[in-house]
Tab-separated table of C-alpha atoms and ligand atoms in Angstrom:
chain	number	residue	atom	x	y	z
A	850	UNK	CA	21.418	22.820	-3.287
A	851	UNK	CA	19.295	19.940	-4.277
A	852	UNK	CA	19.429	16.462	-4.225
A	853	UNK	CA	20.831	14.620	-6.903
A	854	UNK	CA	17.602	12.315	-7.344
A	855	UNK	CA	15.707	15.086	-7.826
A	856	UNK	CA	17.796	16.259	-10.464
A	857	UNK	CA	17.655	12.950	-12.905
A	858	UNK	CA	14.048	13.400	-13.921
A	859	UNK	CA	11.902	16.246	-15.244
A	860	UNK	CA	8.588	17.605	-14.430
A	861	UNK	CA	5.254	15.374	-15.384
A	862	UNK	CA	5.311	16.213	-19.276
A	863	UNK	CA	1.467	15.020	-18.777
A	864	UNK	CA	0.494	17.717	-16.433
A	865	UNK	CA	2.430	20.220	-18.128
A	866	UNK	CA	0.743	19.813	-21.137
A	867	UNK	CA	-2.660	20.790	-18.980
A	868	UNK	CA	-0.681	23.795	-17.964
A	869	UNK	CA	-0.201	24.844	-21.260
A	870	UNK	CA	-3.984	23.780	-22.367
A	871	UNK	CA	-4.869	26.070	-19.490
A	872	UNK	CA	-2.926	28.909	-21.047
A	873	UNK	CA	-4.290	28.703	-24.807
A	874	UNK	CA	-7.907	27.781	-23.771
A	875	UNK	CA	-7.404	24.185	-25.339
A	876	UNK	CA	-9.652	21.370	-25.022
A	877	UNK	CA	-7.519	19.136	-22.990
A	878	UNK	CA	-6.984	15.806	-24.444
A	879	UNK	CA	-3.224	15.358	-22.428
A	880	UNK	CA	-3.948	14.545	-19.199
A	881	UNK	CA	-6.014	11.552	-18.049
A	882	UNK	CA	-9.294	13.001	-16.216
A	883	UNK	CA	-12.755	12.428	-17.052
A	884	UNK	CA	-15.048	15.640	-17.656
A	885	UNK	CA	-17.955	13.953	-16.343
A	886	UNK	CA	-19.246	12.877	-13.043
A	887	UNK	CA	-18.421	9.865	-11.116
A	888	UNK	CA	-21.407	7.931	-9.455
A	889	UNK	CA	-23.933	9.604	-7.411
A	890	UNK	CA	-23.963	6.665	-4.826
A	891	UNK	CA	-20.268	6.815	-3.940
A	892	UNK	CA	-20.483	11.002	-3.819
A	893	UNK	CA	-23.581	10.236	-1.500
A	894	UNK	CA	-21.750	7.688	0.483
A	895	UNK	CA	-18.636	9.898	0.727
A	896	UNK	CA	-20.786	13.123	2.451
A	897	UNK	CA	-22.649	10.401	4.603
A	898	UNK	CA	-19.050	9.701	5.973
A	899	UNK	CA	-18.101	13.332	6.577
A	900	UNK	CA	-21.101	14.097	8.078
A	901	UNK	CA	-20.938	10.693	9.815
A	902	UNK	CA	-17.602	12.266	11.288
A	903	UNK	CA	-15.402	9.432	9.449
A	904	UNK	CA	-13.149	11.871	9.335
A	905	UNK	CA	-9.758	10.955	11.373
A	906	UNK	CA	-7.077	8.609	10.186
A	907	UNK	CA	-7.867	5.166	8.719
A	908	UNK	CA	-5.996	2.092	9.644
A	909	UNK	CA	-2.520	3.067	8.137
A	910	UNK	CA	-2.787	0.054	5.875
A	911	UNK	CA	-6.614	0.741	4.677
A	912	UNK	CA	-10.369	0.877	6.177
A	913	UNK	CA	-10.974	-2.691	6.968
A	914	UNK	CA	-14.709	-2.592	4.952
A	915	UNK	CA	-12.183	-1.516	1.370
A	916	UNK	CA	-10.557	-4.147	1.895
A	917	UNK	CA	-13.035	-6.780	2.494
A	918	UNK	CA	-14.617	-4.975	-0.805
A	919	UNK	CA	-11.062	-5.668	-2.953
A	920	UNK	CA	-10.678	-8.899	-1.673
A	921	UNK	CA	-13.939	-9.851	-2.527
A	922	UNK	CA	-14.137	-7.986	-5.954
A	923	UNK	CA	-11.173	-9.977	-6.747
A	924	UNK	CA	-12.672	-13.275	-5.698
A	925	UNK	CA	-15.933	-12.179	-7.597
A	926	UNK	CA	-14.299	-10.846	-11.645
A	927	UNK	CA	-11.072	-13.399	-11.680
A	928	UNK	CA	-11.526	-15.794	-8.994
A	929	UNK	CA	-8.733	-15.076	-7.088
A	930	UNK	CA	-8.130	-15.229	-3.648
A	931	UNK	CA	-6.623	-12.453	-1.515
A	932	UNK	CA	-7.004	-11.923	2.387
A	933	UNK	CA	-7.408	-8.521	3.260
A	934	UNK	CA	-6.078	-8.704	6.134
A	935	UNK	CA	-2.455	-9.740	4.950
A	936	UNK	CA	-2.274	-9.079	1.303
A	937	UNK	CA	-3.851	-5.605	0.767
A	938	UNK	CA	-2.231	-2.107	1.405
A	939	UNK	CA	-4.502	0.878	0.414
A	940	UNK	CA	-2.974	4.230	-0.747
A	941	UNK	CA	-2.919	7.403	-2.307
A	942	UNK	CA	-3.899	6.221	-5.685
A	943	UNK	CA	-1.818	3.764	-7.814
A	944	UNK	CA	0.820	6.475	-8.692
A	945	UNK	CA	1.583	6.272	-4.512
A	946	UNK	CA	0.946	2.094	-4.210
A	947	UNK	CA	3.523	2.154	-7.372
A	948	UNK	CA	6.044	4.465	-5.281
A	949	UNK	CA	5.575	2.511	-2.399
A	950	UNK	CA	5.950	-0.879	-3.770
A	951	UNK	CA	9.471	0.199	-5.564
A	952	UNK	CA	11.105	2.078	-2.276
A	953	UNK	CA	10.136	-1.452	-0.333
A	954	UNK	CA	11.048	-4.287	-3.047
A	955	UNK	CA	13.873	-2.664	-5.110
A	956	UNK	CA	17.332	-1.670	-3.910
A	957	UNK	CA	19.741	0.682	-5.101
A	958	UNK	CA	21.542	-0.645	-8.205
A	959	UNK	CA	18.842	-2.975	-9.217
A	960	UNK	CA	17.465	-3.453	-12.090
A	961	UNK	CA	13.595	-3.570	-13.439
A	962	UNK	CA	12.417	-4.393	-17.116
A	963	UNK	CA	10.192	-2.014	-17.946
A	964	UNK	CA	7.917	-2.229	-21.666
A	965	UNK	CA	8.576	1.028	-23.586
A	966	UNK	CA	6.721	3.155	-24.299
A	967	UNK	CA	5.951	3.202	-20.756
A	968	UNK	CA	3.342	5.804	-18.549
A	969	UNK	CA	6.139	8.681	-17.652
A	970	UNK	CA	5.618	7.627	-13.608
A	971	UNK	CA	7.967	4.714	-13.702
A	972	UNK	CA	11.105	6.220	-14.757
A	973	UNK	CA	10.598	8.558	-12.258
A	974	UNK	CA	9.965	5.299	-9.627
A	975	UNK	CA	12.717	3.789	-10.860
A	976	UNK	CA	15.394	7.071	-10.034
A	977	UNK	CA	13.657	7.780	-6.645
A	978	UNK	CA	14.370	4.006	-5.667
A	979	UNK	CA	17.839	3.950	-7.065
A	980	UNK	CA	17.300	1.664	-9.958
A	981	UNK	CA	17.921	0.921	-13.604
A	982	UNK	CA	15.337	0.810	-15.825
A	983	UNK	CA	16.069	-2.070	-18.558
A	984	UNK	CA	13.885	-0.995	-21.394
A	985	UNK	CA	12.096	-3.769	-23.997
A	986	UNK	CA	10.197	-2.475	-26.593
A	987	UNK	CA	6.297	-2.692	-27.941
A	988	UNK	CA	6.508	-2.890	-31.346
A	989	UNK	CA	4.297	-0.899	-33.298
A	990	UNK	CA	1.754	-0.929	-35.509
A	991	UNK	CA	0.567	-3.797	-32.859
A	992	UNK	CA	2.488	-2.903	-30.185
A	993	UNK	CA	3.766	-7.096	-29.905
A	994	UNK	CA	6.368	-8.141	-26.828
A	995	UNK	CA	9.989	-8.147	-29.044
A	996	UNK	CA	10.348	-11.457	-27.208
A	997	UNK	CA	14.096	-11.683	-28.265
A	998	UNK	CA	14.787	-8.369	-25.792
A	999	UNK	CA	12.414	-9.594	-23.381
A	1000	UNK	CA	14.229	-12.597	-22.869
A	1001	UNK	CA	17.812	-10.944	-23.160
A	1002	UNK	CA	16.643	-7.935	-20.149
A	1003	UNK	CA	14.907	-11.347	-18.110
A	1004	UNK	CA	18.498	-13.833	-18.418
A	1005	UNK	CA	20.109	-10.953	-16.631
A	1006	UNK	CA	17.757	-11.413	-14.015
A	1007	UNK	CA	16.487	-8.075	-12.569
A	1008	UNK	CA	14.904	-7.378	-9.307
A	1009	UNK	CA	11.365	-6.706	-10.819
A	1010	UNK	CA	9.395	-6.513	-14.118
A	1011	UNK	CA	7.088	-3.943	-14.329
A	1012	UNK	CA	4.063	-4.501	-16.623
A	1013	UNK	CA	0.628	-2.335	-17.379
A	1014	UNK	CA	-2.086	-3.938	-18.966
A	1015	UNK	CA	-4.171	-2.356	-20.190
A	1016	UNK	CA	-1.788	-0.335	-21.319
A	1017	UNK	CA	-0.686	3.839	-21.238
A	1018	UNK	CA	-0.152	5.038	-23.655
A	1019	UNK	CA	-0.851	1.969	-26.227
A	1020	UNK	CA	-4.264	1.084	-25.648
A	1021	UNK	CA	-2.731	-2.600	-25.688
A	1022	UNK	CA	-4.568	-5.658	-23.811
A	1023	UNK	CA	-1.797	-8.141	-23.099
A	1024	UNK	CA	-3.138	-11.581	-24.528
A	1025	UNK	CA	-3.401	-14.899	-22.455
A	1026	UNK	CA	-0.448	-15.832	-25.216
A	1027	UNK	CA	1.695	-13.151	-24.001
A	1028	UNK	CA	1.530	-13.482	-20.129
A	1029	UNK	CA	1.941	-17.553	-20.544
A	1030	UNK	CA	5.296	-16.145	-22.186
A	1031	UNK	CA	5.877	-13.231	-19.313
A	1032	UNK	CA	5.252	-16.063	-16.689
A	1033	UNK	CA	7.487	-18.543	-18.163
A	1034	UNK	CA	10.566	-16.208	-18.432
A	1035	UNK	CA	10.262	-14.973	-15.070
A	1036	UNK	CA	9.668	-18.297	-13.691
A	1037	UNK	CA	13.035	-19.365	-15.808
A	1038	UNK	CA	15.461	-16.772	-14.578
A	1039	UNK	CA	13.689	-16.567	-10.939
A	1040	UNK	CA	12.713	-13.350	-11.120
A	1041	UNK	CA	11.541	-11.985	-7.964
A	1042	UNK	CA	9.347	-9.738	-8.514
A	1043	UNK	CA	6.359	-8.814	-11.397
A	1044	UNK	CA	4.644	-5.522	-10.267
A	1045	UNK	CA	1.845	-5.048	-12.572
A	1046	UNK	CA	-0.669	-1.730	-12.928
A	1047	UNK	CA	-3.580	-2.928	-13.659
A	1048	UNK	CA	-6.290	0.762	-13.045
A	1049	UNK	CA	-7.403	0.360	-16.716
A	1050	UNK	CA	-8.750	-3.464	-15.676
A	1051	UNK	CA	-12.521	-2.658	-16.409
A	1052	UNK	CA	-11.506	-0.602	-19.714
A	1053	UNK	CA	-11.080	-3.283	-22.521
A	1054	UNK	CA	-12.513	-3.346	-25.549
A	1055	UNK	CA	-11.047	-6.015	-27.056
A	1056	UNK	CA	-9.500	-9.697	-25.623
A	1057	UNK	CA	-10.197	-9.773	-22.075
A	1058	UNK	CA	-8.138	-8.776	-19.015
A	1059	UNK	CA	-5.700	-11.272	-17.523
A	1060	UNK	CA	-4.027	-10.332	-14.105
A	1061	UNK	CA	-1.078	-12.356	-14.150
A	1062	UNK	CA	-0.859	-13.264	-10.471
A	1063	UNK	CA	-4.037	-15.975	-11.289
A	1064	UNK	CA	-1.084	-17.620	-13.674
A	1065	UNK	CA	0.187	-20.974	-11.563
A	1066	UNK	CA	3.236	-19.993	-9.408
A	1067	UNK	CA	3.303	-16.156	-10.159
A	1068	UNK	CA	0.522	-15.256	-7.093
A	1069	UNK	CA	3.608	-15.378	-4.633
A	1070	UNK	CA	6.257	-12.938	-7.095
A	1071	UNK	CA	3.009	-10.985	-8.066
A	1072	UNK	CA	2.219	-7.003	-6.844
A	1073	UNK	CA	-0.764	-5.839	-8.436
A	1074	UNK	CA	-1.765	-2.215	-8.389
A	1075	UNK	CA	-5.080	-0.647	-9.342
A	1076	UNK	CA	-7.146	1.889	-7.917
A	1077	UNK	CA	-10.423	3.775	-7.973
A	1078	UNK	CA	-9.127	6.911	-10.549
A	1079	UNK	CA	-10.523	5.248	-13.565
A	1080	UNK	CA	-12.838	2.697	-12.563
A	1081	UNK	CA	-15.096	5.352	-11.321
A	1082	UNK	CA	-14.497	8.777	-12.373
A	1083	UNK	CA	-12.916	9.884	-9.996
A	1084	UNK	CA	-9.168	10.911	-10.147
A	1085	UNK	CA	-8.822	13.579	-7.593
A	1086	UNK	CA	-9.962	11.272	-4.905
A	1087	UNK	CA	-7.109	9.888	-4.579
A	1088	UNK	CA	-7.106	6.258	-4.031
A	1089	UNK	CA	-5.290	2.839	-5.024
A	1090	UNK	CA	-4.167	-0.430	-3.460
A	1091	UNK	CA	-1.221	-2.781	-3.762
A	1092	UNK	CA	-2.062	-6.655	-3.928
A	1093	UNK	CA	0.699	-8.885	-2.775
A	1094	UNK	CA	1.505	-11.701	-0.659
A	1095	UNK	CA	2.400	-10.712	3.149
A	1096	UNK	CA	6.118	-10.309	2.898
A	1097	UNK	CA	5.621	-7.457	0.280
A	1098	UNK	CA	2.440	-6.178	2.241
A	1099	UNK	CA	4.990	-5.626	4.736
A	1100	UNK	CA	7.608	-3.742	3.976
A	1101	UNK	CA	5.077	-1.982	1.315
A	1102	UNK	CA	2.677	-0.835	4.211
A	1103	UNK	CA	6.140	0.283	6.323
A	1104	UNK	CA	6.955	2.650	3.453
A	1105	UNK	CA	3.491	3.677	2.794
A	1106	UNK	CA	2.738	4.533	6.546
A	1107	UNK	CA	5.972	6.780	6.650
A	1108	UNK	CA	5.007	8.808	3.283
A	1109	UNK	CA	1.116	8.914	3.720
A	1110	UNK	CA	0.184	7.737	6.940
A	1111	UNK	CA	-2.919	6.449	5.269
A	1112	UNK	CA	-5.701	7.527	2.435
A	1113	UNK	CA	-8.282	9.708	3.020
A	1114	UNK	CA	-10.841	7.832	5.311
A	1115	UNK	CA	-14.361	9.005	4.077
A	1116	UNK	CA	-13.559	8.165	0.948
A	1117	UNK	CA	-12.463	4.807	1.419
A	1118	UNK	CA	-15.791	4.029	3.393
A	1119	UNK	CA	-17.154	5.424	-0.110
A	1120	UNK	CA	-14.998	3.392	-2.298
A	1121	UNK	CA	-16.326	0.259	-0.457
A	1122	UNK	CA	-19.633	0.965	-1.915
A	1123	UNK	CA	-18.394	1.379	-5.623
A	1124	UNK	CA	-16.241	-1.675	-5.646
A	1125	UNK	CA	-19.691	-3.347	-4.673
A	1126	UNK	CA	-20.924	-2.880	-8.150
A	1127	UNK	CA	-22.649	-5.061	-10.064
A	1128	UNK	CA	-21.333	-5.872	-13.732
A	1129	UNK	CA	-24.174	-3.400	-15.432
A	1130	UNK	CA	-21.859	-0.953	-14.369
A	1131	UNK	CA	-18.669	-1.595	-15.225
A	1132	UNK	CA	-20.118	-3.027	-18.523
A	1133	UNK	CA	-21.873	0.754	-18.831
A	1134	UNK	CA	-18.299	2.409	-18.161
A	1135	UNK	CA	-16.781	0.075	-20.898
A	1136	UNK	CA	-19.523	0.755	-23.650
A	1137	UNK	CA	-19.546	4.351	-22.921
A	1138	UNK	CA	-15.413	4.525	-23.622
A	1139	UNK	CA	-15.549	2.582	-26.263
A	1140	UNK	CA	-18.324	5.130	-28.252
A	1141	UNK	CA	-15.944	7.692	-27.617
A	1142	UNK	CA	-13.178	6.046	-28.606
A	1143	UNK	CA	-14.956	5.172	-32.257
A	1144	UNK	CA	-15.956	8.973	-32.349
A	1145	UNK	CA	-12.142	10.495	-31.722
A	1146	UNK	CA	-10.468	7.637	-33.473
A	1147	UNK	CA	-12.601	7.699	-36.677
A	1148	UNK	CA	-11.953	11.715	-37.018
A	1149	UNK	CA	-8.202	11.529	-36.487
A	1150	UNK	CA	-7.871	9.493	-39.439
A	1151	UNK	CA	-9.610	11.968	-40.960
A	1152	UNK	CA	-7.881	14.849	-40.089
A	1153	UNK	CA	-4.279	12.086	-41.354
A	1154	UNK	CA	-2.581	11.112	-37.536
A	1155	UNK	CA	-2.286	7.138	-38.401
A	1156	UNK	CA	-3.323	4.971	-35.590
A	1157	UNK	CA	-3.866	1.306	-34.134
A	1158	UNK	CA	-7.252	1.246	-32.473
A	1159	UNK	CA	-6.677	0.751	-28.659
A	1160	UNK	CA	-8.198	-2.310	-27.306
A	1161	UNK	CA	-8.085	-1.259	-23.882
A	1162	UNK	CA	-7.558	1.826	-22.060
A	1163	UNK	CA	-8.511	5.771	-22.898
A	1164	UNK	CA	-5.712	6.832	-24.962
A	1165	UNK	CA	-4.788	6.526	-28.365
A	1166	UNK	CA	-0.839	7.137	-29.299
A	1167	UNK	CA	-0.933	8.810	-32.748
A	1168	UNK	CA	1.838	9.388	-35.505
A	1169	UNK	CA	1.415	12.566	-37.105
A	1170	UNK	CA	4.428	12.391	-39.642
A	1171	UNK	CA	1.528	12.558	-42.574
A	1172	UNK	CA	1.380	15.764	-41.304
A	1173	UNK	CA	3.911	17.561	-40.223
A	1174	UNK	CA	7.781	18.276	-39.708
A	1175	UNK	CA	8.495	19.018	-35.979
A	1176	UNK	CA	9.325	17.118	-33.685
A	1177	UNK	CA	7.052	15.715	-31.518
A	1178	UNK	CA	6.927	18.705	-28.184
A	1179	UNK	CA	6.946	21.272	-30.919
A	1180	UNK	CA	4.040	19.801	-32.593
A	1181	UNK	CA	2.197	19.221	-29.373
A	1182	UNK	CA	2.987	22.880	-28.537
A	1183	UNK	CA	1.669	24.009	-31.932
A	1184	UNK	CA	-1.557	21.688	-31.567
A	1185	UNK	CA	-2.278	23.448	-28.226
A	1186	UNK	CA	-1.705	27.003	-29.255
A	1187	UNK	CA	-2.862	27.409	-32.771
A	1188	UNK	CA	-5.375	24.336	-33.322
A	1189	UNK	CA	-6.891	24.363	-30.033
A	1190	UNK	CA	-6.488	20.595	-28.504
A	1191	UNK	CA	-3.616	19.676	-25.802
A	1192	UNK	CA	-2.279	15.962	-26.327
A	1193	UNK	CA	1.452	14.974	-24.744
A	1194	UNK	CA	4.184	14.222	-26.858
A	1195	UNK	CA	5.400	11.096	-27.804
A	1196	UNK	CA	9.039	11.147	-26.274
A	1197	UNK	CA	7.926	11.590	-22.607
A	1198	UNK	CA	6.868	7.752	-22.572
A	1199	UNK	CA	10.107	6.597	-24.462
A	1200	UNK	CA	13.460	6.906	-22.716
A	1201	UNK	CA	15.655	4.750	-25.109
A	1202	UNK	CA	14.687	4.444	-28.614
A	1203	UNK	CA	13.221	8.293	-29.356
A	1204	UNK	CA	10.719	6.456	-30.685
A	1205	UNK	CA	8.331	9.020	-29.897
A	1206	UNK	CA	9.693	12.101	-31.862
A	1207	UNK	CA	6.659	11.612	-34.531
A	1208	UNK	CA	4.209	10.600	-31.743
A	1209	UNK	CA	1.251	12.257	-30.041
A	1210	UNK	CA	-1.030	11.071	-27.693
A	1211	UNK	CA	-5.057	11.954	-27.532
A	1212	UNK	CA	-7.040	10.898	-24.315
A	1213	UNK	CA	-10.518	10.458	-24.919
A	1214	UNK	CA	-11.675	10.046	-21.112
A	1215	UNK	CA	-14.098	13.164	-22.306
A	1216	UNK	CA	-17.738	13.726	-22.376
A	1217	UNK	CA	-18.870	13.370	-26.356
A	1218	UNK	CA	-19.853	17.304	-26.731
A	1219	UNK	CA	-15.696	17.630	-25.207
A	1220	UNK	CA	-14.322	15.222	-28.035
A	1221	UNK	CA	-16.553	16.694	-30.758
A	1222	UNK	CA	-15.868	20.259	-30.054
A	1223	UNK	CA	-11.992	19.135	-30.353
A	1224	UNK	CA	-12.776	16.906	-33.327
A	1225	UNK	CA	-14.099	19.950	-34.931
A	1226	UNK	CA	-11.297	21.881	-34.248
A	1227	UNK	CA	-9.137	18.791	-35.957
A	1228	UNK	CA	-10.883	19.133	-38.997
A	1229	UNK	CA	-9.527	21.191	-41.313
A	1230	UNK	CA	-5.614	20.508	-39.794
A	1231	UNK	CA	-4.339	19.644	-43.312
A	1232	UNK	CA	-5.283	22.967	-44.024
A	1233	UNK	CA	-3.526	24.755	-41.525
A	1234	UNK	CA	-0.282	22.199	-40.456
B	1527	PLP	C1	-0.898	3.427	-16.157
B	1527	PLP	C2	-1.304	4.368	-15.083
B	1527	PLP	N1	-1.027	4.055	-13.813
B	1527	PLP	C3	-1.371	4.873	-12.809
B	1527	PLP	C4	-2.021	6.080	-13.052
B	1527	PLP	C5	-2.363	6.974	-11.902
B	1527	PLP	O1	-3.326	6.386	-11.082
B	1527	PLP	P1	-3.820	7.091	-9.746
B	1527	PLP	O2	-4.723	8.212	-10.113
B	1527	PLP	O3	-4.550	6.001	-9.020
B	1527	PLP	O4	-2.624	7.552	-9.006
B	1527	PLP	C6	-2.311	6.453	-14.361
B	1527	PLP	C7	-2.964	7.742	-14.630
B	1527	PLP	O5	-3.033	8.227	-15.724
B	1527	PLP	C8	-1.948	5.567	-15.396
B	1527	PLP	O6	-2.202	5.870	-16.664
């Protein structure tokens, strides 16, 4: 007999869909892992800490040298002050700091605006903490706020507002224009909470990031969660943080210390070192992306998926209704199995409108020899749909 929580959400559609690349020898453009190394100075760092025998727990609420490294990366890109001593709470990756942060700030029977389509993880947050997900759509081709439901799901003002910029699976950058408006409504209706994933920060091809607890009066309402996945390569390490003023940090570091204990402690003494970067790397990381994104973008028009260019981000959300009848887990099935490349359907990142029955999404997080063996696989798909 199992718990009713558990039985209100599915499986990760996402890692599924590498299950099922695994199975048909796809290239595997679902899930969002990069094929190529992460740097050799935090894999050097991280054995220097085994074999330094950094190996028992951390501080429960992070190694003190991370945080000192977040706080002042912070200080250092968008000159903004956190103590990490009081606002910081290291985890298992942003998927855990985003877990964490709901089961401390939201109660049962709350409500959270959430932007759809939305990365499949908060639904899933949203059950396990009890609450309702108020939906407000992106509007595509640009993926624009509708402002109207925005401020309609904000007037009935919900425990939290969850944002992600740059965004899964859009490739949106929210603009200066749109947090000014984000910032305003919440301030309006008193809002108590925006909790806003920011791991695609040093993706963005386009606009610039804004982290919308620098806006005046959002810093004390303002959770922000990133982590080291993307920035550097590195997904199976494991490791994210939670920014957020110390009454969050908390009840945020309660709940993390009772699910984790702590992140893995070697590899937070490595982190330390990455976060220490200077801008030719992160500026290397962003080029790099955006090559690949021209190379997979340019040949899926091509092959007739219509698109928006993502501006931020490693995934492009594709219609494929130029090309085919099924729906959109049939067609993802088909891709996999017959064509070669795994992508995730569209409806596991809409809940309310279906939206996403003529969507699929392509990651691109892929070394160039990945993309254009899969782009050569893609090219003849009018032929064969
Ligand atoms: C928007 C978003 N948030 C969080 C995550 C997961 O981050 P982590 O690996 O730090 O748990 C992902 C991974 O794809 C993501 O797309």
């Amino acid at each position: 007999m199992i718990a009713q929580r558990a039985r209100t959400f599915t499986e990760s559609v996402i890692r599924e869909m590498t299950r099922v690349a695994h199975q048909h020898g796809a290239i595997n453009l679902a899930q969002g892992f990069p094929d190529f190394p992460m740097p050799e100075p935090m894999k050097d760092a991280a054995c220097a800490a085994i074999h330094g025998d950094i190996n028992q727990y951390a501080v429960t609420w992070g190694a003190p040298a991370l945080r000192l490294a977040i706080a002042e990366k912070y200080r250092r890109w968008y000159d903004f002050e956190v103590d990490p001593d009081r606002d910081v709470t290291v985890t298992c990756g942003a998927t855990e700091a985003m877990a964490s942060v709901f089961l401390a700030l939201v109660d049962p029977g709350d409500e959270v605006v959430v932007f759809e389509p939305f990365y499949e993880n908060y639904g899933p947050d949203a059950v396990l903490a009890g609450a309702t997900p108020l939906f407000v759509p992106l509007l595509a081709p640009d993926w624009r706020i509708d402002e109207e439901r925005l401020a309609a799901a904000l007037a009935r003002r919900p425990k939290a507002i969850v944002l992600n910029t740059p965004h899964n699976p859009s490739g949106k950058v929210f603009t200066r224009a749109e947090m000014d408006l984000i910032a305003r409504l919440v301030l309006e209706h008193d809002v108590p909470w925006v909790i806003t994933d920011e791991i695609y920060e040093h993706i963005v091809y386009a606009g610039h990031h804004h982290p919308i607890a620098t806006w005046p009066g959002m810093k004390e309402r303002t959770v922000t969660i990133s982590g080291l996945s993307k920035t550097f390569s590195c997904t199976g390490w494991r490791l994210g943080y939670a920014i957020a003023p110390p009454s969050a940090t908390s009840a945020i570091r309660k709940v993390h210390d009772f699910l984790t204990v702590g992140a893995p402690a070697p590899l937070q003494a490595a982190a330390a070192v990455g976060m220490a970067f200077d801008a030719d790397y992160f500026n290397h990381l962003m080029t790099g992306y955006r090559e690949r994104r021209d190379l997979l973008c340019g040949a899926l028009v091509e092959a007739g998926f219509t698109l928006t260019l993502p501006q931020g981000a490693y995934y492009v959300l594709c219609g494929f209704d130029q090309l085919s009848d099924k729906d959109d887990v049939s067609f993802a099935r088909w891709l996999a199995a017959e064509v070669g490349v795994a992508t995730v359907p569209g409806s596991s990142f809409y809940r309310e409108s279906g939206d996403g029955r003529k969507l699929t999404r392509f990651a691109f997080c892929k070394k160039a020899e990945t993309l254009e063996a899969a782009v050569d696989r893609l090219s003849n798909l009018r032929a064969v749909v």
